[in-house]
């Protein structure tokens, strides 16, 4: 089953929290994403069922290889689009919000072409 935008956001958040803290708990996602604990638990259960992450016995969350692949891809896109928008004069706050929207709505091929064109100009 294809992963949805919200699932991509959850996986990216798990990866970012892991980089910051080392261990990731559902409560960390509640704080980072601003959703309720029941919403986070439902999303985690779906992502675990689909093989994107694992809940360990100590209740910490861990990305699977499949989940890490998606998280890495989304983080690369997100970071690129935020930088790109800021280079065009977009405020950091708007670049963050709109970069997040763009990252989910561009094909791999289009992303690579935009990235290549941008990198050839700097």
PDB file of C-alpha atoms in Angstrom:
ATOM      1  CA  UNK A   1       0.000   0.000   0.000  1.00  0.00           C
ATOM      2  CA  UNK A   2       1.298   3.463  -0.918  1.00  0.00           C
ATOM      3  CA  UNK A   3       2.119   5.756   1.956  1.00  0.00           C
ATOM      4  CA  UNK A   4       0.178   8.990   2.369  1.00  0.00           C
ATOM      5  CA  UNK A   5       1.532  12.482   2.979  1.00  0.00           C
ATOM      6  CA  UNK A   6       0.730  12.252   6.682  1.00  0.00           C
ATOM      7  CA  UNK A   7       2.629   8.971   6.956  1.00  0.00           C
ATOM      8  CA  UNK A   8       5.629  10.558   5.268  1.00  0.00           C
ATOM      9  CA  UNK A   9       5.464  13.407   7.776  1.00  0.00           C
ATOM     10  CA  UNK A  10       5.358  10.959  10.707  1.00  0.00           C
ATOM     11  CA  UNK A  11       8.372   9.035   9.415  1.00  0.00           C
ATOM     12  CA  UNK A  12      10.328  12.236   8.832  1.00  0.00           C
ATOM     13  CA  UNK A  13       9.457  13.374  12.378  1.00  0.00           C
ATOM     14  CA  UNK A  14      10.585  10.035  13.857  1.00  0.00           C
ATOM     15  CA  UNK A  15      13.902  10.381  12.037  1.00  0.00           C
ATOM     16  CA  UNK A  16      14.412  13.973  13.200  1.00  0.00           C
ATOM     17  CA  UNK A  17      13.575  13.157  16.826  1.00  0.00           C
ATOM     18  CA  UNK A  18      15.918  10.168  16.696  1.00  0.00           C
ATOM     19  CA  UNK A  19      18.734  12.430  15.491  1.00  0.00           C
ATOM     20  CA  UNK A  20      18.023  14.885  18.330  1.00  0.00           C
ATOM     21  CA  UNK A  21      17.348  12.512  21.225  1.00  0.00           C
ATOM     22  CA  UNK A  22      18.459   9.033  20.230  1.00  0.00           C
ATOM     23  CA  UNK A  23      15.199   7.400  21.318  1.00  0.00           C
ATOM     24  CA  UNK A  24      11.716   8.186  20.056  1.00  0.00           C
ATOM     25  CA  UNK A  25       8.501   7.707  21.984  1.00  0.00           C
ATOM     26  CA  UNK A  26       4.924   8.417  20.934  1.00  0.00           C
ATOM     27  CA  UNK A  27       4.889  11.322  23.398  1.00  0.00           C
ATOM     28  CA  UNK A  28       7.783  12.894  21.444  1.00  0.00           C
ATOM     29  CA  UNK A  29       5.651  12.771  18.294  1.00  0.00           C
ATOM     30  CA  UNK A  30       2.735  14.353  20.165  1.00  0.00           C
ATOM     31  CA  UNK A  31       4.995  17.289  21.109  1.00  0.00           C
ATOM     32  CA  UNK A  32       6.657  17.642  17.698  1.00  0.00           C
ATOM     33  CA  UNK A  33       3.586  17.252  15.524  1.00  0.00           C
ATOM     34  CA  UNK A  34       0.939  18.775  17.766  1.00  0.00           C
ATOM     35  CA  UNK A  35      -1.546  15.928  17.376  1.00  0.00           C
ATOM     36  CA  UNK A  36      -3.409  14.120  20.136  1.00  0.00           C
ATOM     37  CA  UNK A  37      -1.998  10.963  21.702  1.00  0.00           C
ATOM     38  CA  UNK A  38      -4.828   8.813  20.193  1.00  0.00           C
ATOM     39  CA  UNK A  39      -4.102  10.206  16.697  1.00  0.00           C
ATOM     40  CA  UNK A  40      -0.394   9.476  17.092  1.00  0.00           C
ATOM     41  CA  UNK A  41      -1.109   5.952  18.375  1.00  0.00           C
ATOM     42  CA  UNK A  42      -3.389   5.229  15.393  1.00  0.00           C
ATOM     43  CA  UNK A  43      -0.797   6.504  12.922  1.00  0.00           C
ATOM     44  CA  UNK A  44       1.996   4.540  14.606  1.00  0.00           C
ATOM     45  CA  UNK A  45      -0.109   1.364  14.485  1.00  0.00           C
ATOM     46  CA  UNK A  46      -0.760   1.820  10.750  1.00  0.00           C
ATOM     47  CA  UNK A  47       2.890   2.560   9.990  1.00  0.00           C
ATOM     48  CA  UNK A  48       3.934  -0.480  12.014  1.00  0.00           C
ATOM     49  CA  UNK A  49       1.371  -2.678  10.242  1.00  0.00           C
ATOM     50  CA  UNK A  50       2.650  -1.481   6.852  1.00  0.00           C
ATOM     51  CA  UNK A  51       6.275  -2.212   7.805  1.00  0.00           C
ATOM     52  CA  UNK A  52       7.588   1.349   8.118  1.00  0.00           C
ATOM     53  CA  UNK A  53       8.432   1.272  11.810  1.00  0.00           C
ATOM     54  CA  UNK A  54       8.670  -0.976  14.828  1.00  0.00           C
ATOM     55  CA  UNK A  55       7.539  -0.360  18.385  1.00  0.00           C
ATOM     56  CA  UNK A  56      10.124  -1.978  20.632  1.00  0.00           C
ATOM     57  CA  UNK A  57       9.320  -3.659  23.952  1.00  0.00           C
ATOM     58  CA  UNK A  58      10.356  -0.473  25.789  1.00  0.00           C
ATOM     59  CA  UNK A  59       7.766   1.450  23.686  1.00  0.00           C
ATOM     60  CA  UNK A  60      10.416   3.309  21.679  1.00  0.00           C
ATOM     61  CA  UNK A  61       9.845   3.702  17.955  1.00  0.00           C
ATOM     62  CA  UNK A  62      12.373   2.620  15.370  1.00  0.00           C
ATOM     63  CA  UNK A  63      12.287   3.085  11.611  1.00  0.00           C
ATOM     64  CA  UNK A  64      12.609  -0.051   9.527  1.00  0.00           C
ATOM     65  CA  UNK A  65      14.813   0.009   6.433  1.00  0.00           C
ATOM     66  CA  UNK A  66      11.666   0.767   4.418  1.00  0.00           C
ATOM     67  CA  UNK A  67      10.676   3.573   6.817  1.00  0.00           C
ATOM     68  CA  UNK A  68      14.165   5.074   6.865  1.00  0.00           C
ATOM     69  CA  UNK A  69      14.203   5.142   3.080  1.00  0.00           C
ATOM     70  CA  UNK A  70      10.978   7.176   3.006  1.00  0.00           C
ATOM     71  CA  UNK A  71      12.114   9.449   5.861  1.00  0.00           C
ATOM     72  CA  UNK A  72      15.481  10.149   4.204  1.00  0.00           C
ATOM     73  CA  UNK A  73      13.774  10.944   0.898  1.00  0.00           C
ATOM     74  CA  UNK A  74      11.272  13.319   2.499  1.00  0.00           C
ATOM     75  CA  UNK A  75      13.937  15.020   4.612  1.00  0.00           C
ATOM     76  CA  UNK A  76      16.109  15.611   1.530  1.00  0.00           C
ATOM     77  CA  UNK A  77      13.160  17.073  -0.375  1.00  0.00           C
ATOM     78  CA  UNK A  78      11.982  19.167   2.557  1.00  0.00           C
ATOM     79  CA  UNK A  79      15.439  20.608   3.206  1.00  0.00           C
ATOM     80  CA  UNK A  80      15.980  21.342  -0.471  1.00  0.00           C
ATOM     81  CA  UNK A  81      12.658  23.099  -1.016  1.00  0.00           C
ATOM     82  CA  UNK A  82      13.032  25.213   2.138  1.00  0.00           C
ATOM     83  CA  UNK A  83      16.534  26.319   1.023  1.00  0.00           C
ATOM     84  CA  UNK A  84      15.318  26.937  -2.532  1.00  0.00           C
ATOM     85  CA  UNK A  85      12.349  29.045  -1.432  1.00  0.00           C
ATOM     86  CA  UNK A  86      14.505  31.049   0.980  1.00  0.00           C
ATOM     87  CA  UNK A  87      16.998  31.699  -1.851  1.00  0.00           C
ATOM     88  CA  UNK A  88      14.091  33.214  -3.795  1.00  0.00           C
ATOM     89  CA  UNK A  89      13.390  35.625  -0.938  1.00  0.00           C
ATOM     90  CA  UNK A  90      10.565  33.724   0.766  1.00  0.00           C
ATOM     91  CA  UNK A  91      10.537  34.217   4.540  1.00  0.00           C
ATOM     92  CA  UNK A  92      11.822  31.265   6.603  1.00  0.00           C
ATOM     93  CA  UNK A  93       8.382  30.664   8.151  1.00  0.00           C
ATOM     94  CA  UNK A  94       6.594  30.565   4.793  1.00  0.00           C
ATOM     95  CA  UNK A  95       9.430  28.565   3.197  1.00  0.00           C
ATOM     96  CA  UNK A  96       9.096  25.946   5.951  1.00  0.00           C
ATOM     97  CA  UNK A  97       5.330  25.626   5.487  1.00  0.00           C
ATOM     98  CA  UNK A  98       5.328  25.679   1.697  1.00  0.00           C
ATOM     99  CA  UNK A  99       8.445  23.519   1.407  1.00  0.00           C
ATOM    100  CA  UNK A 100       6.578  20.868   3.375  1.00  0.00           C
ATOM    101  CA  UNK A 101       3.633  21.098   0.975  1.00  0.00           C
ATOM    102  CA  UNK A 102       5.800  20.935  -2.147  1.00  0.00           C
ATOM    103  CA  UNK A 103       7.895  17.972  -0.972  1.00  0.00           C
ATOM    104  CA  UNK A 104       4.863  15.675  -1.111  1.00  0.00           C
ATOM    105  CA  UNK A 105       3.477  16.812  -4.457  1.00  0.00           C
ATOM    106  CA  UNK A 106       6.432  16.541  -6.823  1.00  0.00           C
ATOM    107  CA  UNK A 107       7.440  13.366  -8.632  1.00  0.00           C
ATOM    108  CA  UNK A 108      10.933  11.955  -8.184  1.00  0.00           C
ATOM    109  CA  UNK A 109      11.800  12.924 -11.755  1.00  0.00           C
ATOM    110  CA  UNK A 110      10.600  16.514 -11.348  1.00  0.00           C
ATOM    111  CA  UNK A 111      12.397  16.856  -8.015  1.00  0.00           C
ATOM    112  CA  UNK A 112      15.683  15.692  -9.532  1.00  0.00           C
ATOM    113  CA  UNK A 113      15.311  18.124 -12.452  1.00  0.00           C
ATOM    114  CA  UNK A 114      14.532  21.087 -10.181  1.00  0.00           C
ATOM    115  CA  UNK A 115      17.430  20.166  -7.890  1.00  0.00           C
ATOM    116  CA  UNK A 116      19.837  19.797 -10.822  1.00  0.00           C
ATOM    117  CA  UNK A 117      18.780  23.151 -12.312  1.00  0.00           C
ATOM    118  CA  UNK A 118      19.137  24.897  -8.938  1.00  0.00           C
ATOM    119  CA  UNK A 119      22.544  23.360  -8.226  1.00  0.00           C
ATOM    120  CA  UNK A 120      23.844  24.359 -11.661  1.00  0.00           C
ATOM    121  CA  UNK A 121      23.043  28.002 -10.833  1.00  0.00           C
ATOM    122  CA  UNK A 122      24.888  28.171  -7.514  1.00  0.00           C
TER     123      UNK A 122
END
